[in-house]
């Protein structure tokens, strides 16, 4: 056969073959073969493409979280095992793209989930100390507050335009990305996805068991830094609450206490099983001071004078020691949770705040409830927003009778970083004591020492000056911090002087809630521990000095034991079983039973009811409504800068003229003016209370 004829036959064959479905893919295959070897292998190997994509996404997310691609690179190099666990979590999400024919598009969209979380975390960390976590997603109301707090109108417009551009990009990406021509073998795809997800969570489990990944977050920001954003974000979602004990049965719970120690059938009954063997019932005041420590505890820094001379004097003359707290640099709410309830925050999920979870849903036995059985009234005081950490709700579920927060305080002065100074607390503590005839249990939370601490000079000619520091930025941060500690120390002197002159007996328990957010390490601390601050138990009637180390969940049991008071199931447990071999195991079991279990220790039901808590010790009262010309004024008592005139639930424009007078700055129906009330409104527009 002639060569020409052979060529014609081959040409005809190619024409016939081209008519067969799928035959047109040959040119694409030839183009694929023309690609460089690595790209060709990646294109054919979906798993390899997913792994490379996961590594890239992890690098982007960590760069956003750390505000630096260099820091992200260093983290991935210095902590390869941690990075592998994070990459595996990202890979688990990206593997879902195997279920789609448009796999490139699906992988891009799934990657954007992580990148969006990274961007959100980046923005939030630029404005607050706590990173973005699952709890932020679970509360839409708080989410809108974040927008109002962190973004101007122009910012929101830019975000809106960016969102529109993003939608157009997604549409374009969907149209341009190729679709696989072959059918998906869903059996193989699903098997691959399941295996990848199992491998991802298996690697995380191994990391947690071997200590590569942390399972307790004393500080959420530090946890994100040390464990990576993907793992930290996921674990705050997957692990919440207290795990059910292995042998959780009624018999096991009721056998924790010795026979006869509780009432009938070893069930705790408030009042019946509480004991008082002392000779006095003093007012008991807890003062939890924001980031308060002796600056001299930090190595490498020196000062022109002692920043906290009064605290040192108190430690020398009264019972004192180290107190172990559950937080570092942040987490005030978990410290107060431990001190008020006696329950360990470590029992909960990493980074979890019971104030934002279980305590918003139900009551919990606490020192406030327990001390009521001894004839005490209970008060909470905090010179910050009342709705922060849901305290205006949570404190009802912890048994407090009153809660005085910033919105109910007058004569508040602010630090250069706009936190309320602690000096305002003295008068509020005295007011709480004077509001009742009997003894008072008062839990006070300060805020003055709060960060972030400036890395440039803010204070001119400060009283406390840093004379030695490792660097310039550290000098200014520690100088600002030390001066706040000095002012807080002055407040301690003023408070103890006032309490010393009281006719009533008083015990004042003072401690710092956690170390400041100054990137401290264990080797920098003279205590050698990031979870230790110092405490003092002061009194105006000469309690014997007894120095010892303790924890925030044991402090109330220790104080009341010295006074001969044994009130409360968990208080009694700490008093009688501290040091026992089974102490921590049974402690966790009781905590689970109290909050998540069947309440066996209480006879099978939650016996604590929410209190009808009053906001503010001093009653806000309207004496009369006055009309002058066309303007309305409300005269009354105990108004503050957060007082707003309201009508039928609507907050009206108000001018604060003083604690006894408010002016209305808008028109109302004269016939309705008589119905005007006064509401206390926090900065995020939440109404905390309204006059009757």
XYZ file of C-alpha atoms in Angstrom:
692
model
C 0.000 0.000 0.000
C 1.319 3.398 -0.960
C 2.367 5.737 1.811
C -0.101 8.302 0.533
C -2.966 5.829 0.789
C -1.904 4.811 4.327
C -1.935 8.433 5.379
C -5.433 8.920 4.007
C -6.681 5.828 5.897
C -5.164 7.096 9.183
C -6.786 10.465 8.606
C -10.200 8.860 8.137
C -9.704 6.733 11.273
C -8.887 9.831 13.298
C -12.071 11.493 12.027
C -14.147 8.493 13.106
C -12.466 8.298 16.510
C -13.012 12.008 17.107
C -16.727 11.421 16.862
C -16.582 9.051 19.855
C -17.580 10.768 23.185
C -14.508 11.633 25.218
C -12.145 11.265 22.271
C -11.732 15.042 22.113
C -9.875 14.824 25.439
C -6.725 13.676 23.622
C -5.514 17.197 22.830
C -6.009 18.053 26.528
C -4.017 14.986 27.499
C -1.281 16.064 25.124
C -1.334 19.535 26.708
C -1.193 17.922 30.148
C 1.820 15.914 29.070
C 3.493 19.106 27.966
C 3.346 20.540 31.500
C 6.430 20.471 33.741
C 6.753 17.189 35.611
C 5.873 18.511 39.113
C 2.768 20.403 38.000
C 1.605 17.402 36.024
C 1.974 15.117 39.025
C 0.154 17.587 41.266
C -2.652 17.967 38.736
C -3.126 14.209 38.610
C -2.749 13.683 42.359
C -5.654 15.272 44.221
C -4.236 14.445 47.653
C -0.928 16.136 46.848
C -2.793 19.222 45.685
C -4.808 19.221 48.923
C -1.692 18.913 51.089
C 0.056 21.775 49.314
C -3.131 23.842 49.560
C -3.426 23.116 53.296
C 0.183 24.193 53.895
C -0.387 27.452 52.006
C -3.640 28.157 53.863
C -2.002 27.448 57.234
C 0.818 29.852 56.393
C -1.700 32.568 55.436
C -3.826 32.015 58.556
C -0.825 32.063 60.898
C 0.570 35.163 59.174
C -2.737 36.921 59.791
C -2.937 35.693 63.388
C 0.616 36.855 64.152
C 0.408 39.974 61.982
C 3.646 38.845 60.347
C 4.575 36.300 57.629
C 8.064 36.147 59.131
C 6.675 35.155 62.546
C 4.467 32.598 60.811
C 7.483 31.084 59.061
C 9.450 30.961 62.308
C 6.538 29.297 64.110
C 6.193 26.606 61.451
C 9.943 25.945 61.507
C 10.349 25.946 65.282
C 7.186 23.946 66.016
C 6.874 21.464 63.125
C 4.717 18.936 65.013
C 2.242 21.617 66.086
C 2.156 22.923 62.496
C 1.515 19.433 61.124
C -1.512 19.076 63.417
C -2.866 22.436 62.236
C -2.230 21.571 58.592
C -4.053 18.266 59.068
C -7.115 20.101 60.443
C -7.144 22.400 57.424
C -6.632 19.378 55.156
C -9.673 17.689 56.706
C -11.850 20.615 55.594
C -10.250 20.907 52.144
C -10.748 17.170 51.543
C -14.456 17.805 51.086
C -13.565 19.197 47.647
C -13.077 15.582 46.503
C -16.866 15.283 46.472
C -17.226 17.920 43.737
C -16.474 17.830 40.011
C -15.343 21.460 40.197
C -12.646 20.507 42.667
C -10.481 23.575 42.172
C -13.426 25.870 42.852
C -14.534 23.797 45.851
C -11.025 23.817 47.314
C -10.811 27.599 46.895
C -14.142 28.091 48.648
C -13.212 25.746 51.498
C -9.850 27.509 51.842
C -11.673 30.814 52.121
C -13.459 29.542 55.239
C -10.120 29.321 57.053
C -8.765 32.504 55.502
C -11.914 34.411 56.512
C -11.503 33.163 60.081
C -7.871 34.267 59.921
C -8.777 37.741 58.659
C -11.457 38.124 61.345
C -9.008 37.046 64.036
C -6.394 39.452 62.673
C -8.792 42.408 62.864
C -10.101 41.509 66.320
C -6.601 41.027 67.756
C -5.725 44.495 66.537
C -8.508 45.852 68.743
C -8.784 43.537 71.728
C -6.551 41.080 73.596
C -8.749 37.991 73.221
C -8.574 36.247 69.817
C -11.574 35.316 67.701
C -13.188 32.097 68.934
C -16.299 29.996 68.504
C -18.165 31.844 71.255
C -17.987 34.993 69.115
C -19.843 33.117 66.380
C -22.518 31.808 68.713
C -23.791 35.246 69.731
C -25.063 37.376 66.867
C -25.780 40.264 69.209
C -22.169 40.437 70.344
C -21.110 40.166 66.721
C -23.003 43.330 65.823
C -21.455 45.013 68.846
C -18.019 44.110 67.493
C -18.865 45.910 64.253
C -19.990 49.031 66.117
C -16.959 49.010 68.380
C -14.220 48.309 65.867
C -15.309 49.908 62.598
C -16.191 53.426 61.531
C -18.884 54.155 58.940
C -16.193 54.468 56.264
C -14.727 51.141 57.355
C -18.140 49.509 57.007
C -18.606 51.024 53.548
C -15.218 49.654 52.489
C -16.151 46.247 53.922
C -19.415 46.340 51.983
C -17.610 47.153 48.740
C -15.110 44.417 49.490
C -17.931 41.934 50.035
C -19.478 42.881 46.683
C -16.125 42.460 44.960
C -15.708 39.110 46.679
C -19.075 37.892 45.375
C -18.098 38.908 41.832
C -14.783 37.106 42.235
C -16.553 33.941 43.371
C -18.849 34.062 40.333
C -15.886 34.586 38.028
C -13.920 31.804 39.697
C -16.848 29.423 39.324
C -17.129 30.144 35.617
C -13.422 29.920 34.869
C -12.388 26.890 36.911
C -12.547 23.582 35.019
C -14.984 20.776 35.742
C -13.737 17.222 35.699
C -15.160 15.315 32.777
C -15.043 11.902 34.387
C -17.754 10.885 36.804
C -16.984 10.971 40.517
C -16.642 7.633 42.242
C -18.408 8.726 45.394
C -17.512 5.501 47.148
C -13.800 6.208 46.668
C -14.190 9.937 47.334
C -16.124 9.468 50.567
C -13.646 6.822 51.716
C -10.776 9.229 51.057
C -12.519 12.068 52.907
C -13.282 9.867 55.922
C -9.694 8.600 56.040
C -8.252 12.121 55.847
C -10.588 13.422 58.559
C -9.810 10.412 60.764
C -6.088 10.932 60.225
C -6.428 14.646 61.025
C -8.262 14.170 64.295
C -6.072 11.194 65.136
C -2.972 13.366 64.795
C -4.578 16.014 67.011
C -5.469 13.406 69.627
C -1.884 12.132 69.630
C -0.644 15.715 69.901
C -2.888 16.341 72.905
C -1.919 13.117 74.658
C 1.809 13.663 74.133
C 1.736 17.288 75.237
C 2.599 18.693 71.808
C -0.740 20.531 71.921
C -2.064 22.222 75.050
C -5.358 21.041 76.510
C -5.758 23.864 79.023
C -5.719 27.510 77.969
C -4.839 29.838 80.829
C -4.737 32.639 78.288
C -6.541 32.357 74.974
C -4.160 34.740 73.198
C -1.117 32.771 74.349
C -2.840 29.515 73.378
C -3.361 30.738 69.798
C 0.269 31.828 69.739
C 1.648 28.520 71.042
C -0.763 26.050 69.423
C -1.693 27.744 66.171
C -4.961 29.357 65.183
C -6.711 26.347 63.486
C -6.286 23.964 66.437
C -7.054 26.622 69.042
C -10.200 27.722 67.225
C -11.440 24.171 66.675
C -10.756 22.959 70.222
C -12.758 25.816 71.765
C -15.689 24.472 69.745
C -15.244 20.720 70.173
C -14.359 20.571 73.877
C -16.702 22.445 76.209
C -18.107 21.809 79.644
C -16.859 19.206 82.121
C -16.347 15.645 80.883
C -18.570 13.044 82.489
C -16.589 10.966 85.013
C -16.009 7.324 84.100
C -17.906 6.026 87.135
C -20.623 8.615 87.436
C -23.318 6.986 89.548
C -25.404 8.204 92.474
C -23.702 5.778 94.850
C -20.243 7.031 93.834
C -21.158 10.702 94.316
C -22.835 10.185 97.683
C -19.893 8.121 98.944
C -17.483 11.070 98.508
C -18.422 12.470 101.920
C -18.087 10.396 105.076
C -21.234 9.022 106.654
C -22.815 11.566 108.960
C -20.881 14.482 107.469
C -23.894 15.518 105.423
C -27.554 15.191 106.314
C -29.869 12.320 105.598
C -28.638 9.900 102.953
C -25.432 11.981 102.576
C -27.359 14.600 100.563
C -26.407 18.232 101.147
C -29.197 20.480 102.394
C -28.338 24.211 102.722
C -28.760 25.472 106.251
C -29.239 22.074 107.849
C -25.708 20.893 107.074
C -23.914 24.217 107.581
C -21.912 24.830 110.741
C -20.703 27.919 112.620
C -18.249 27.412 115.489
C -16.611 30.854 115.573
C -17.199 33.810 117.832
C -17.886 36.460 115.181
C -19.350 36.834 111.698
C -17.388 39.651 110.091
C -18.043 41.285 106.764
C -16.026 39.310 104.210
C -14.751 41.348 101.268
C -12.877 39.893 98.329
C -10.851 42.336 96.254
C -9.750 40.796 92.962
C -7.331 43.299 91.444
C -6.799 43.460 87.695
C -3.286 42.274 86.693
C -2.017 43.247 90.140
C 1.429 41.959 91.063
C 4.539 43.337 92.694
C 6.511 44.579 89.631
C 9.622 43.489 91.502
C 8.571 39.868 90.892
C 9.743 40.243 87.279
C 13.466 39.735 86.735
C 15.465 42.165 84.606
C 13.680 45.351 85.688
C 14.574 47.918 88.327
C 12.717 51.012 89.558
C 13.589 54.283 91.227
C 11.420 53.275 94.220
C 9.180 50.469 95.437
C 5.996 50.604 93.289
C 3.821 48.834 95.916
C 5.122 49.684 99.416
C 1.725 49.350 101.090
C 1.139 45.860 99.673
C 4.551 44.782 100.940
C 3.650 46.125 104.385
C 0.356 44.218 104.349
C 2.093 40.988 103.325
C 4.532 41.355 106.199
C 1.885 42.032 108.854
C -1.019 39.802 107.736
C -1.601 36.294 106.383
C -0.168 36.086 102.872
C 1.430 33.871 100.259
C 1.160 32.829 96.640
C -2.248 32.116 95.133
C -2.514 29.969 92.008
C -4.965 31.392 89.475
C -6.350 29.773 86.297
C -5.313 32.501 83.869
C -2.340 34.412 82.474
C -2.546 37.895 80.954
C -6.349 37.734 80.602
C -9.285 35.641 81.820
C -10.505 37.686 84.776
C -13.935 36.018 84.636
C -12.487 32.547 85.197
C -10.578 33.736 88.246
C -13.717 35.160 89.832
C -15.603 32.010 88.803
C -13.175 29.874 90.795
C -13.162 32.169 93.828
C -16.959 32.505 93.945
C -17.963 28.894 93.177
C -14.953 26.909 94.395
C -14.936 25.010 91.071
C -11.742 24.664 89.027
C -11.796 26.373 85.623
C -9.347 23.718 84.383
C -12.190 21.197 84.390
C -13.804 23.005 81.445
C -12.873 23.054 77.774
C -9.755 24.953 76.632
C -10.392 28.682 76.713
C -13.967 28.241 77.945
C -15.602 30.858 80.136
C -18.467 29.435 82.238
C -19.711 33.048 82.403
C -20.440 32.744 78.683
C -21.771 29.187 78.695
C -23.324 27.160 81.522
C -23.827 30.045 83.950
C -26.047 31.879 81.471
C -28.367 28.862 81.508
C -28.574 27.758 85.143
C -27.668 28.521 88.721
C -24.685 27.136 90.570
C -23.918 26.815 94.270
C -21.574 29.626 95.259
C -20.144 31.510 98.213
C -22.956 34.048 97.779
C -25.648 31.368 98.158
C -23.775 29.623 100.981
C -23.164 32.735 103.069
C -26.892 33.524 103.000
C -27.334 30.465 105.230
C -25.093 32.251 107.745
C -27.201 35.428 107.658
C -25.085 37.327 105.144
C -26.214 39.600 102.310
C -24.233 39.373 99.079
C -22.965 42.085 96.760
C -20.857 42.179 93.596
C -18.954 45.330 92.597
C -17.040 46.005 89.364
C -15.825 49.310 87.924
C -16.402 48.190 84.337
C -19.363 47.436 82.066
C -22.131 45.487 83.759
C -22.904 43.353 80.706
C -19.283 42.367 80.113
C -18.911 38.572 80.445
C -22.708 38.537 80.961
C -22.207 39.489 84.609
C -25.605 41.206 84.836
C -27.147 37.781 84.112
C -24.561 35.442 85.616
C -24.462 37.106 89.033
C -28.186 36.374 89.452
C -27.376 32.700 88.903
C -24.573 32.922 91.474
C -26.832 34.218 94.244
C -25.916 37.904 94.519
C -28.438 40.350 95.961
C -26.952 43.449 94.290
C -24.503 44.234 91.515
C -22.913 47.668 91.310
C -21.055 48.170 88.027
C -19.576 51.181 86.232
C -22.977 52.366 85.018
C -24.014 52.962 88.648
C -20.889 54.832 89.752
C -20.147 58.547 89.938
C -16.857 60.462 90.131
C -15.038 57.915 87.994
C -11.576 58.911 86.788
C -9.835 57.106 83.929
C -6.318 55.913 83.139
C -4.545 57.081 79.955
C -5.782 53.822 78.398
C -9.379 54.703 79.371
C -9.918 52.164 82.147
C -11.719 53.255 85.318
C -9.356 53.837 88.220
C -9.839 51.687 91.296
C -10.135 54.562 93.760
C -13.872 54.701 92.940
C -14.308 51.278 94.557
C -13.692 52.462 98.121
C -16.961 54.372 98.401
C -18.925 51.617 96.684
C -17.614 48.977 99.093
C -18.535 51.156 102.074
C -21.987 51.794 100.552
C -22.564 48.042 100.169
C -21.655 47.430 103.815
C -23.903 50.248 105.007
C -26.851 49.080 102.896
C -27.621 46.220 105.316
C -27.756 45.755 109.083
C -26.189 42.301 109.119
C -22.847 41.021 107.800
C -22.059 41.242 104.099
C -20.241 39.063 101.602
C -18.829 41.446 98.977
C -16.995 40.355 95.834
C -15.159 43.265 94.206
C -13.464 43.148 90.799
C -11.095 45.954 89.847
C -10.064 47.052 86.342
C -7.412 49.787 86.542
C -4.397 47.574 85.814
C -5.819 46.307 82.519
C -3.683 46.249 79.330
C -2.764 46.745 76.572
C 0.330 48.489 77.882
C 1.878 51.176 75.640
C 5.295 50.534 74.099
C 5.993 54.243 73.789
C 6.171 56.923 76.460
C 2.700 57.913 77.659
C 3.333 59.225 81.182
C 5.262 62.450 81.608
C 7.429 62.661 84.748
C 5.878 59.540 86.360
C 6.359 58.846 90.050
C 7.633 55.334 89.346
C 10.416 55.209 86.764
C 12.080 52.167 85.213
C 15.829 52.479 85.727
C 16.770 49.170 84.139
C 15.055 47.131 81.416
C 15.980 44.761 78.556
C 14.864 47.238 75.877
C 13.182 50.548 75.047
C 9.688 49.196 74.345
C 9.751 47.053 77.484
C 10.803 50.085 79.503
C 7.748 52.144 78.529
C 5.344 49.200 78.916
C 6.637 48.334 82.387
C 6.839 51.972 83.442
C 3.177 52.482 82.569
C 2.266 49.199 84.282
C 4.289 49.959 87.420
C 2.607 53.348 87.827
C -0.834 51.748 87.596
C 0.262 49.269 90.281
C 1.456 52.204 92.385
C -1.915 53.947 92.148
C -3.704 50.677 92.943
C -1.417 50.312 95.960
C -2.470 53.808 97.083
C -6.086 52.666 96.723
C -5.333 49.685 99.000
C -4.008 52.056 101.657
C -7.079 54.268 101.407
C -9.454 51.278 101.551
C -7.792 49.598 104.534
C -7.686 52.939 106.378
C -11.434 53.377 105.848
C -12.213 49.796 106.854
C -10.000 50.056 109.935
C -12.282 52.821 111.216
C -15.474 50.788 110.668
C -17.559 49.819 113.695
C -18.158 46.397 112.109
C -15.656 43.542 111.898
C -14.128 43.196 108.439
C -11.977 40.636 106.637
C -10.477 41.849 103.358
C -8.957 39.282 100.973
C -6.694 40.942 98.383
C -5.110 39.250 95.363
C -4.193 39.827 91.739
C -6.376 38.053 89.206
C -3.483 37.104 86.907
C -0.125 38.274 85.621
C -0.276 41.256 83.248
C -0.255 40.734 79.472
C 3.415 41.607 79.107
C 4.608 38.417 77.385
C 6.194 37.101 80.546
C 7.868 33.695 80.676
C 8.439 31.407 83.653
C 12.161 32.159 83.795
C 11.345 35.886 84.127
C 9.288 35.327 87.291
C 10.855 35.055 90.733
C 8.045 32.624 91.587
C 9.001 30.475 88.596
C 5.310 30.122 87.738
C 3.098 32.108 85.354
C -0.036 31.118 87.265
C 0.933 32.546 90.638
C 0.118 35.967 92.028
C 0.155 37.033 95.692
C -2.587 37.447 98.280
C -3.149 39.045 101.683
C -5.897 38.352 104.235
C -6.325 41.634 106.152
C -8.670 42.200 109.086
C -9.534 45.006 111.470
C -9.842 42.708 114.503
C -6.504 40.918 114.622
C -6.880 37.583 112.881
C -3.775 35.462 113.564
C -1.143 35.596 110.811
C -0.906 32.290 108.981
C 1.115 32.232 105.777
C 0.504 29.512 103.185
C 0.058 29.035 99.451
C -3.417 28.379 98.084
C -5.566 28.553 94.937
C -8.481 30.728 93.922
C -10.918 27.809 94.150
C -9.760 27.112 97.739
C -9.431 30.676 99.048
C -13.024 31.061 100.304
C -12.917 27.705 102.075
C -9.666 28.710 103.753
C -10.933 32.129 104.903
C -14.217 30.789 106.277
C -12.478 27.865 107.989
C -10.354 30.332 109.977
C -13.592 32.067 111.016
C -15.263 28.826 112.105
C -17.722 28.882 109.205
C -18.485 25.740 107.188
C -21.251 26.750 104.803
C -21.729 25.090 101.438
C -21.158 21.615 100.084
C -18.057 22.387 98.026
C -16.658 24.703 100.713
C -16.856 21.842 103.195
C -15.205 19.508 100.691
C -12.223 21.868 100.295
C -11.979 22.335 104.064
C -12.076 18.622 104.929
C -10.506 16.790 101.995
C -7.716 19.008 100.722
C -4.594 16.873 100.499
C -6.435 13.553 100.200
C -5.283 11.186 97.451
C -8.698 11.226 95.758
C -9.148 14.992 96.234
C -8.930 16.125 92.589
C -10.820 13.143 91.161
C -13.767 13.607 93.513
C -13.551 17.397 93.118
C -14.079 17.042 89.366
C -16.927 14.557 89.901
C -18.737 16.940 92.267
C -18.290 19.817 89.810
C -19.792 17.706 87.007
C -22.702 16.663 89.224
C -23.383 20.279 90.209
C -23.413 21.728 86.697
C -24.008 18.983 84.125
C -25.084 15.854 85.970
C -28.115 14.659 87.884
C -27.470 16.749 91.033
C -27.168 13.597 93.126
C -25.419 15.527 95.899
C -28.528 17.745 96.203
C -31.053 14.916 96.101
C -31.611 14.858 92.355
C -32.471 18.495 91.619
C -30.867 21.916 91.380
C -31.923 23.502 94.658
C -30.624 27.015 93.903
C -32.936 29.617 92.378
C -31.855 32.827 90.560
C -31.940 35.868 92.811
C -33.995 38.985 92.187
C -30.755 40.917 91.929
C -30.884 44.707 92.103
C -28.529 46.677 89.907
C -26.704 49.158 92.121
C -26.758 49.382 95.909
C -28.207 52.879 95.836
C -31.716 53.169 94.444
C -32.080 55.378 91.374
C -35.207 57.383 92.016
C -37.308 60.010 90.218
C -38.608 62.725 92.558
C -40.388 64.859 89.977
C -40.586 65.792 86.302
C -40.265 69.520 85.649
C -41.152 71.455 82.504
C -39.358 74.766 81.923
C -40.639 76.435 78.764
C -40.582 73.662 76.170
C -37.881 71.660 77.942
C -38.289 68.760 80.363
C -36.054 67.969 83.336
C -36.103 64.983 85.661
C -35.067 65.527 89.244
C -34.174 62.581 91.420
C -31.401 60.658 93.173
C -28.271 58.701 92.239
C -28.185 59.431 88.496
C -24.899 58.758 86.659
C -23.428 59.535 83.253
C -25.071 56.334 82.017
C -28.571 57.451 83.061
C -30.968 57.972 80.143
C -34.554 59.182 80.072
C -36.827 56.510 78.564
C -40.448 56.410 77.479
C -42.363 53.202 76.766
C -39.075 51.338 76.456
C -37.533 53.805 74.012
C -34.294 55.490 75.070
C -34.483 59.270 74.560
C -31.711 61.803 74.022
C -30.544 62.801 77.481
C -28.133 65.330 78.935
C -26.582 64.385 82.278
C -26.443 67.516 84.433
C -25.541 65.845 87.731
C -26.502 63.015 90.100
C -29.849 64.724 90.851
C -30.937 66.109 87.465
C -31.261 65.005 83.831
C -32.393 67.078 80.845
C -34.415 65.781 77.892
C -32.912 66.744 74.546
C -35.820 65.882 72.258
C -39.542 66.512 71.965
C -42.168 64.248 73.506
C -45.932 64.275 73.656
C -46.793 66.455 76.697
C -49.496 63.987 77.691
C -46.923 61.156 77.734
C -44.200 63.099 79.560
C -45.534 62.024 82.938
C -44.666 58.405 82.032
C -40.972 59.097 81.519
C -38.538 56.869 83.448
C -34.783 56.651 83.924
C -32.817 53.715 82.529
C -29.174 52.799 83.034
C -27.782 52.090 79.582
C -24.319 50.662 78.969
C -22.193 51.771 76.025
C -23.447 48.975 73.759
C -27.021 50.209 74.291
C -28.066 47.348 76.586
C -30.517 48.505 79.251
C -29.378 47.262 82.660
C -32.296 48.583 84.727
C -35.189 51.047 84.605
C -36.927 52.907 87.420
C -40.377 51.699 88.414
